[in-house]
Each structure stands twice: as structure tokens, then as C-alpha cells.
PDB file of C-alpha atoms in Angstrom:
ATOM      1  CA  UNK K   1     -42.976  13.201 -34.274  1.00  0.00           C
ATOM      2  CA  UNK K   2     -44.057  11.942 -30.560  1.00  0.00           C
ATOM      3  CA  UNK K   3     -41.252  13.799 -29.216  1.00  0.00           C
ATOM      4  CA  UNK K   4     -42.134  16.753 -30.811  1.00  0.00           C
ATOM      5  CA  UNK K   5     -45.700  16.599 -29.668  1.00  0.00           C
ATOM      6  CA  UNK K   6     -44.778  15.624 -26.052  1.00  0.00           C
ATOM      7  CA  UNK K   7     -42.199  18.673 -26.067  1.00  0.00           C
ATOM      8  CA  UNK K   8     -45.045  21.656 -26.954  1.00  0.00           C
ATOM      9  CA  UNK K   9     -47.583  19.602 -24.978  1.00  0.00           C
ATOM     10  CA  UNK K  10     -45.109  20.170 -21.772  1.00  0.00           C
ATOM     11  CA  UNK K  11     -44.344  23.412 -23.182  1.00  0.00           C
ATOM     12  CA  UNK K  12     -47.948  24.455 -23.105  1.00  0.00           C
ATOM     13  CA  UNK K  13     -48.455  22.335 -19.580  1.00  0.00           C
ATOM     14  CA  UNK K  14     -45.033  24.933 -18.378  1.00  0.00           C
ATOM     15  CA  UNK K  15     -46.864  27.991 -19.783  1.00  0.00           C
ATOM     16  CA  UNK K  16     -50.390  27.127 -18.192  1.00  0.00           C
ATOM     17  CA  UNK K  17     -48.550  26.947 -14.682  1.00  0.00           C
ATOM     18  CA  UNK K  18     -46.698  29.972 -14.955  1.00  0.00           C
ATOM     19  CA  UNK K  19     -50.139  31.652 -16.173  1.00  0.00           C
ATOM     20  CA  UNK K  20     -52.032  30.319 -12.967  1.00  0.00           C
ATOM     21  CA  UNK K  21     -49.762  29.635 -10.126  1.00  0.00           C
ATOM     22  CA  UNK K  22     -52.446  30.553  -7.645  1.00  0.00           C
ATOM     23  CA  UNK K  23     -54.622  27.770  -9.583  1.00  0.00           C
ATOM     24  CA  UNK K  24     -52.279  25.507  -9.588  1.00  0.00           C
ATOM     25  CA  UNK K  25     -51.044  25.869  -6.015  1.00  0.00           C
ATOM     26  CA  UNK K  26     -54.883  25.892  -4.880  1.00  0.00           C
ATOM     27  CA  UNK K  27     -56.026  22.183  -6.588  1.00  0.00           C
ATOM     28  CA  UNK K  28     -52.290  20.930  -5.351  1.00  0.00           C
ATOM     29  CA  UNK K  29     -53.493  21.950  -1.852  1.00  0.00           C
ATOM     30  CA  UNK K  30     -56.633  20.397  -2.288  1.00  0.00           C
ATOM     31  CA  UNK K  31     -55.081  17.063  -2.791  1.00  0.00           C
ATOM     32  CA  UNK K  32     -53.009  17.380  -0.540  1.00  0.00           C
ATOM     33  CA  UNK K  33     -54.893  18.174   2.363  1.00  0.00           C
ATOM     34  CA  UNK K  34     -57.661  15.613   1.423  1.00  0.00           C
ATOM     35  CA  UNK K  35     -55.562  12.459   1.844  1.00  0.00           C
ATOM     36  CA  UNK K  36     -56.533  10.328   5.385  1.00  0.00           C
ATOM     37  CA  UNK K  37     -53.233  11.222   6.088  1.00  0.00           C
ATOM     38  CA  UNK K  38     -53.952  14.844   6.824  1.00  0.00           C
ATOM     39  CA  UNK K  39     -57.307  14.247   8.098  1.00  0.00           C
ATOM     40  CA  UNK K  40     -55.817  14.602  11.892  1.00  0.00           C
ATOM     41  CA  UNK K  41     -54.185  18.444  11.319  1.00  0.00           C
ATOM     42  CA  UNK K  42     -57.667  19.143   8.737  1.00  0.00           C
ATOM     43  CA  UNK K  43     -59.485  18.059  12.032  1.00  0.00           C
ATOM     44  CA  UNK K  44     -57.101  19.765  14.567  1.00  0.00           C
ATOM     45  CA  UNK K  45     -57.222  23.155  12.263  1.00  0.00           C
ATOM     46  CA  UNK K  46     -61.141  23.097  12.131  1.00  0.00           C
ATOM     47  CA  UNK K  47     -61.368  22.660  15.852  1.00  0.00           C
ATOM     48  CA  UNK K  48     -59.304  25.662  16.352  1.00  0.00           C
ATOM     49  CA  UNK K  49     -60.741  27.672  13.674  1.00  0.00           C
ATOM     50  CA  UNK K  50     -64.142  27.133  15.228  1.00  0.00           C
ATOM     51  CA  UNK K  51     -63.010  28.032  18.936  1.00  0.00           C
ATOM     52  CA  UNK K  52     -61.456  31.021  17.533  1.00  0.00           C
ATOM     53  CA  UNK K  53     -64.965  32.129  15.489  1.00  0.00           C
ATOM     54  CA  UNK K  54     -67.468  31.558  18.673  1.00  0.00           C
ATOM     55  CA  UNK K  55     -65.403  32.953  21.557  1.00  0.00           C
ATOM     56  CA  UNK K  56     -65.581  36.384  18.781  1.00  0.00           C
ATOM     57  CA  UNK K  57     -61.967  36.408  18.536  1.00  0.00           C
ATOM     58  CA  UNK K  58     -61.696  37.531  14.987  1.00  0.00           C
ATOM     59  CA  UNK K  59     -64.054  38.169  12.443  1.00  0.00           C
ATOM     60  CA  UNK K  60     -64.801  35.111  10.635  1.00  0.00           C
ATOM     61  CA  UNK K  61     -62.779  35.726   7.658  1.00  0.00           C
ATOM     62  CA  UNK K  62     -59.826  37.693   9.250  1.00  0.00           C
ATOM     63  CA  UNK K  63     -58.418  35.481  11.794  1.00  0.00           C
ATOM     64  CA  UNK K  64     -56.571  32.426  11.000  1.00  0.00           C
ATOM     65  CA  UNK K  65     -54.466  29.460  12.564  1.00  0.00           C
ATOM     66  CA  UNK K  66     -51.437  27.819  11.414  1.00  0.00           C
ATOM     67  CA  UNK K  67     -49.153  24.848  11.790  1.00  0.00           C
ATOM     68  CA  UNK K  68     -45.201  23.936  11.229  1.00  0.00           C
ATOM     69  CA  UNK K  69     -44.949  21.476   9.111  1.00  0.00           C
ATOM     70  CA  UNK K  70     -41.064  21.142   8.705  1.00  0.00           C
ATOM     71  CA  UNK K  71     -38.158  23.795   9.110  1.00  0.00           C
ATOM     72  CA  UNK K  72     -39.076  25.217   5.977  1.00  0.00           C
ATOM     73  CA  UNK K  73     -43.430  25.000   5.476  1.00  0.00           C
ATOM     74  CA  UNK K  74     -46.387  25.355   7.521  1.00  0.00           C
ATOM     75  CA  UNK K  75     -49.934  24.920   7.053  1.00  0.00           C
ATOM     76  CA  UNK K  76     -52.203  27.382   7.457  1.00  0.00           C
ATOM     77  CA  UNK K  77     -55.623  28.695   6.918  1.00  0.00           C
ATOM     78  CA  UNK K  78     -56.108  30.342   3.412  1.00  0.00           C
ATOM     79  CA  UNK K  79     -56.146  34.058   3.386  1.00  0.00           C
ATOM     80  CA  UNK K  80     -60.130  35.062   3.658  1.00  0.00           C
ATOM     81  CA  UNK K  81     -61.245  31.309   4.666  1.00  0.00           C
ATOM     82  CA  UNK K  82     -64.160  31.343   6.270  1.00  0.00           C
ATOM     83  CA  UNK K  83     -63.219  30.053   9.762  1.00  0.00           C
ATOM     84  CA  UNK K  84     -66.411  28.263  10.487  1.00  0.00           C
ATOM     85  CA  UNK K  85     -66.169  26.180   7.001  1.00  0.00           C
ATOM     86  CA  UNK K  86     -62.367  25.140   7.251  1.00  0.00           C
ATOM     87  CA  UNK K  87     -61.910  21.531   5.345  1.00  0.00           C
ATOM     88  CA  UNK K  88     -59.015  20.713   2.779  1.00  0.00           C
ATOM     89  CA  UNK K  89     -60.186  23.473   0.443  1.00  0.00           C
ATOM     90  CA  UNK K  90     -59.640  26.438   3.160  1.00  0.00           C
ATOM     91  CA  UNK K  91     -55.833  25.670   4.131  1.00  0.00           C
ATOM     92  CA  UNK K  92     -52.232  26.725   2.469  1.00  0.00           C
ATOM     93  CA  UNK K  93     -49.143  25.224   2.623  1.00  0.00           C
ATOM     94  CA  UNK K  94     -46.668  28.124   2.765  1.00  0.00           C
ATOM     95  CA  UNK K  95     -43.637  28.790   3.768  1.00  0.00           C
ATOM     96  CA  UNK K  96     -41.967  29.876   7.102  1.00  0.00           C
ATOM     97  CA  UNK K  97     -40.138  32.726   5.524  1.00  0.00           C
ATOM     98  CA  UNK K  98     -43.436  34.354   4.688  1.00  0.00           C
ATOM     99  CA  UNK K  99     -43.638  38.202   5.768  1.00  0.00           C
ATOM    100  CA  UNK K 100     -46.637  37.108   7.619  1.00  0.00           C
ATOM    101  CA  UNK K 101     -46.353  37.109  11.416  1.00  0.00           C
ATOM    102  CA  UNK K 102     -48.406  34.334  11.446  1.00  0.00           C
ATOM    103  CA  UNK K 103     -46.386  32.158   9.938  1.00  0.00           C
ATOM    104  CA  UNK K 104     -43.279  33.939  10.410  1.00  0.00           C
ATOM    105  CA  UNK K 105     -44.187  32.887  14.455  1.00  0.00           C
ATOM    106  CA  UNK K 106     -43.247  29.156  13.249  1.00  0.00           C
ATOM    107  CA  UNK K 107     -39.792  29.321  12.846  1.00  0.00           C
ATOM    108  CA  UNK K 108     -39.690  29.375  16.454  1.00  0.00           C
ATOM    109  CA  UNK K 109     -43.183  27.700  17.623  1.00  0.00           C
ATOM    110  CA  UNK K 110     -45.210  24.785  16.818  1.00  0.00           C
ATOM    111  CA  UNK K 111     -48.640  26.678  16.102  1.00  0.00           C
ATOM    112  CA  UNK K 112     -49.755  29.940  16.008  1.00  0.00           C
ATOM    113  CA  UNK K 113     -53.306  31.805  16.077  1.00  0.00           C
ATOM    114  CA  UNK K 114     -54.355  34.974  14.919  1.00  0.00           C
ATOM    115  CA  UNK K 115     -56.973  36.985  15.720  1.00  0.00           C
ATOM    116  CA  UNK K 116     -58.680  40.904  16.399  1.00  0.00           C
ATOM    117  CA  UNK K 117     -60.057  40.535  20.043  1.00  0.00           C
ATOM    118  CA  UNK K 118     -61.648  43.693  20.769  1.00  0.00           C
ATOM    119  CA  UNK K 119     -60.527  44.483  23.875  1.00  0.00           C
ATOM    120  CA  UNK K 120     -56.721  43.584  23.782  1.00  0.00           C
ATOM    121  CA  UNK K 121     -56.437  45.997  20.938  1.00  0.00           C
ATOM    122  CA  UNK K 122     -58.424  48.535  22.849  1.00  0.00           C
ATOM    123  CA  UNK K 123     -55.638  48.289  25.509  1.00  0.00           C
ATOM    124  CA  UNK K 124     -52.815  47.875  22.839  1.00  0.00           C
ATOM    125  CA  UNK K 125     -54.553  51.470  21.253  1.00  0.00           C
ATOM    126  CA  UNK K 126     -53.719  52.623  25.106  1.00  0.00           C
ATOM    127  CA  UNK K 127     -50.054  51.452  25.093  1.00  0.00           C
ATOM    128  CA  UNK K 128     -51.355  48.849  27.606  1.00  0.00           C
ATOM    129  CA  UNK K 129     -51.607  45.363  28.303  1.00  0.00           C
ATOM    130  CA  UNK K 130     -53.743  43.198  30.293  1.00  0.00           C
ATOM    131  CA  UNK K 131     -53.404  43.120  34.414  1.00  0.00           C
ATOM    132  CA  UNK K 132     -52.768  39.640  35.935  1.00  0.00           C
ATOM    133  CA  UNK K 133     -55.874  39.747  38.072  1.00  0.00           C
ATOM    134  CA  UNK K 134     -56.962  35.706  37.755  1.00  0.00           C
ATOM    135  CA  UNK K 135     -54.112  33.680  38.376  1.00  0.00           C
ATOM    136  CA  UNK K 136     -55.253  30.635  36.356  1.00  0.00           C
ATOM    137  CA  UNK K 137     -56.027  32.912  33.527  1.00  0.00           C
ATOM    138  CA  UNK K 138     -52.832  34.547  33.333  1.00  0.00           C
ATOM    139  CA  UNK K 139     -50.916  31.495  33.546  1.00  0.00           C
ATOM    140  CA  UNK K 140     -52.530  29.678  30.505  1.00  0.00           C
ATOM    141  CA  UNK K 141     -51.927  32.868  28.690  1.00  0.00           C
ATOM    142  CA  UNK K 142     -48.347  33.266  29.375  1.00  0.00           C
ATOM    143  CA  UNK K 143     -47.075  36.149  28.825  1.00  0.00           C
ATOM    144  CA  UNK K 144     -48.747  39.113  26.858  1.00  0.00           C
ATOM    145  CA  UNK K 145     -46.926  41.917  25.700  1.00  0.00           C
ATOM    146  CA  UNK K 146     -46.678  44.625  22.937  1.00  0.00           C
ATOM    147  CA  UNK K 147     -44.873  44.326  20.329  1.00  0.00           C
ATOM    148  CA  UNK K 148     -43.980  44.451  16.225  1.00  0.00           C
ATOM    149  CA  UNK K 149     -44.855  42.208  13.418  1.00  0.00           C
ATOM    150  CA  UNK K 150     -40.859  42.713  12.207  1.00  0.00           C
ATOM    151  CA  UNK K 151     -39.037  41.124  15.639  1.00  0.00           C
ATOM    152  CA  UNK K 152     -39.181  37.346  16.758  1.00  0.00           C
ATOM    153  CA  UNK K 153     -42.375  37.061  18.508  1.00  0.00           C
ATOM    154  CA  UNK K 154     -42.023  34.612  21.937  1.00  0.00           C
ATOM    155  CA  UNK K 155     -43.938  31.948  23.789  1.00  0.00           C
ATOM    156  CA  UNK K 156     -47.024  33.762  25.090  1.00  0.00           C
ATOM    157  CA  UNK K 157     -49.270  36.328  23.111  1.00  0.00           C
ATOM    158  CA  UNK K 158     -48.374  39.692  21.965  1.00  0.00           C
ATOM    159  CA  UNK K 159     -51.095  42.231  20.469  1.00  0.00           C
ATOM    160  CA  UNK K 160     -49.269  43.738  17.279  1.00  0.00           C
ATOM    161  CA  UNK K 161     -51.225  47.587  17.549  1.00  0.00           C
ATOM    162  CA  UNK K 162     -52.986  48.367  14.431  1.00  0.00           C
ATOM    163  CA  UNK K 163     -53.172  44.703  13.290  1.00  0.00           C
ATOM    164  CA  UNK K 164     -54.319  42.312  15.338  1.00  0.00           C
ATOM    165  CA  UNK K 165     -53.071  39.718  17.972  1.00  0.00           C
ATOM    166  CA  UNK K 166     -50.762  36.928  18.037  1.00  0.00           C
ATOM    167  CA  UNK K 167     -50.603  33.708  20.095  1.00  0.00           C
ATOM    168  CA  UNK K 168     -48.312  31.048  19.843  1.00  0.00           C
ATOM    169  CA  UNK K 169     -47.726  27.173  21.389  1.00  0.00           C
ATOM    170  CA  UNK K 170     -46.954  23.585  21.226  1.00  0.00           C
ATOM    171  CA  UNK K 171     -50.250  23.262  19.153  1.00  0.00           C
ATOM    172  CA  UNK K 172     -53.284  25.531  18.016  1.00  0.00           C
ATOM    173  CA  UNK K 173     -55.442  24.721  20.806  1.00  0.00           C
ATOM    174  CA  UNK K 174     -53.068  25.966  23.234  1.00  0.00           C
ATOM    175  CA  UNK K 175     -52.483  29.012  20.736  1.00  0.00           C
ATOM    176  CA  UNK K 176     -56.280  29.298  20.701  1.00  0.00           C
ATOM    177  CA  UNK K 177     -56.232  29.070  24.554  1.00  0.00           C
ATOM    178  CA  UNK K 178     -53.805  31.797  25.267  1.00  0.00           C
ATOM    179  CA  UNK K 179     -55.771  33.916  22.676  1.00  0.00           C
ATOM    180  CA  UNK K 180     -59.213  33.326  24.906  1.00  0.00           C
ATOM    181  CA  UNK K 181     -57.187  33.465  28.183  1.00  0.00           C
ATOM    182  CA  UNK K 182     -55.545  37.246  27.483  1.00  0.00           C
ATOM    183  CA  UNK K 183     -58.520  38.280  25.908  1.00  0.00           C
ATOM    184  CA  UNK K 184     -60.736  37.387  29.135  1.00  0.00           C
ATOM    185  CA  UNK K 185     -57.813  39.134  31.322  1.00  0.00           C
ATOM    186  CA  UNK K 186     -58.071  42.295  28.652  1.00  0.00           C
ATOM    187  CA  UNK K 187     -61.608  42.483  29.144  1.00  0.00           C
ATOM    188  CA  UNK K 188     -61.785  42.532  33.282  1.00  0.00           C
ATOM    189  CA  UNK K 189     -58.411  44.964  32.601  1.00  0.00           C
ATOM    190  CA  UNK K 190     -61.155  47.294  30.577  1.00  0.00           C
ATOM    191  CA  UNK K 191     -64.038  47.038  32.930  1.00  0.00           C
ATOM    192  CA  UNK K 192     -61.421  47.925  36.194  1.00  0.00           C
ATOM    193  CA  UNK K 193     -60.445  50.925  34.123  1.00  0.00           C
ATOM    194  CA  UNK K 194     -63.779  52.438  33.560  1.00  0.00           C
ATOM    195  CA  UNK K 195     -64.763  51.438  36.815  1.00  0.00           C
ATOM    196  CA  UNK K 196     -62.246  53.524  38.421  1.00  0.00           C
ATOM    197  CA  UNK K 197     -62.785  56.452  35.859  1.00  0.00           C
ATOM    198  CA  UNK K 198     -66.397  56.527  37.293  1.00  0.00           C
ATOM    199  CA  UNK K 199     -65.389  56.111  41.215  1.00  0.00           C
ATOM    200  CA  UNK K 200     -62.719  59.125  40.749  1.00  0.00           C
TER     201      UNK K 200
END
């Protein structure tokens, strides 16, 4: 009789996670990412979340930030999290072969940030990327370039036209970094542009 029981009570347990896997994968995140353990990479995410929210790099529920866990997972920021309310609840564990080219970025980088800076895409919606003009700027950015969500995406940040922008590093404040550094470089790139337009 107890084996009988125990066998529909797992059945039933089997059936309940096949009817909710979101559910299920959302209160197995929680857990996870509330241990001390994680408190470090919670903390680290938030920071960069944050940075990524005031310097009006994305909207705050359409950017996001993510981290390589091992060859095969990352963590990221839940699709829609609010990025000025990231804690255990707001982040994903997912994994690298995602279609995403956020997370995709981590099979070949540490951290990635994504974002919709206004002015790289206006140059991106120009076939155009940011001048060099500040040294120090250009070099935290690395390099910036065009390019498609579908190829390997390198060091540096490249502006994906039509869907946002993509910077990658050792760790998400550099990816953060590169993301305010091309975006400042983007915006004096706008402002020479119109200035010449109105001198000529």
C-alpha cells in the first residue's frame, strides 16, 4: 500500500512539474540565488543593473546583464526584471546555448550587458559607428562595431541594428563600462554630425 501511495504521489509531483516548468524553474532560482553563497554575483549583478538603469542605457525593464557560470549555464537577469529592483527573485540560470545574444556572448566571454542606448542605435540606423575622438574613452570601450545577433560576437561592443547593443568582458562592470564608454563616444559622434550639417 505505501508503495502504491508514494508511486501516484510522485506521479502527481512529475505531472505538477511538467504542468508548471516556468514555476518550478522560478522558486528553484529563488533558492538558489538566495544562499550567502551567491550573495557576491546577486551583489555584483545589482551593481551593474543599477549603472546600466541611471546612465539611461536601457529602459528599465529591457536591458539586462549576465554572467558564465560554467561551460554550459550562465546567470542572468530575468526577462522583464526591473533593473533597479534586481535581488535573487529577478535572475535566471540559463543556458549558454540560448538563442539569446546575451547569453549566447558567454560561450566566449565572462559577462555580458545589454542595453538600447539611444544614440549608438541612431548611428547603427545610419550604418555607422562611433568616431574615436577621446582616447581614454575609446580604449575602455574597445572596439565597437556592427554586427548580427547570429555570428560570434567579440571582445568590445557591437550595436546589433534593430535590437539593441551588446557589450562584453572579464566581468559586468567592465561590460557595463564599455556600454557607457561607446555610448559617450556615439553621442559626441552625433553632435559632430549635426554640427557639420549646420556649418555646410
Amino acid at each position: 500500500m505505501k508503495g502504491l501511495l508514494r508511486r501516484i504521489m510522485r506521479r502527481s509531483v512529475d505531472r505538477a512539474v511538467q504542468m508548471q516548468p516556468r514555476r518550478v524553474d522560478r522558486i528553484r532560482n529563488d533558492l538558489l540565488y538566495a544562499a550567502p553563497s551567491e550573495r557576491d554575483l546577486v551583489a555584483e549583478i545589482r551593481r551593474a543593473a543599477e549603472r546600466l538603469l541611471a546612465a539611461g542605457l536601457a529602459p528599465a525593464t529591457l536591458g539586462a546583464v549576465a554572467v558564465r557560470r560554467s561551460d554550459k549555464s550562465a546567470t542572468r537577469t530575468a526577462v522583464g526584471a526591473d533593473l533597479g529592483c534586481i535581488d535573487n527573485r529577478a535572475l535566471d540560470t540559463v543556458p549558454i546555448d540560448d538563442s539569446d545574444p546575451l547569453v549566447a556572448a558567454l560561450a566566449f566571454h565572462e559577462a555580458a550587458a545589454w542595453g538600447l542606448p539611444p544614440m549608438l542605435l541612431a548611428l547603427a540606423e545610419q550604418h555607422r559607428v562611433p568616431e574615436p575622438v577621446v582616447a581614454s574613452m575609446s580604449e575602455a570601450a574597445g572596439s565597437i562595431r556592427l554586427g548580427v545577433a547570429t555570428e560570434p560576437l567579440p571582445e568590445g561592443v557591437t550595436v546589433i541594428r534593430g535590437m539593441g547593443v551588446l557589450a562584453v568582458g572579464d566581468d559586468v562592470g567592465t561590460a557595463v563600462t564599455r556600454l557607457e564608454a561607446a555610448e559617450f563616444l556615439a553621442t559626441i559622434t552625433v553632435h559632430m554630425s549635426d554640427r557639420s550639417w549646420t556649418d555646410g
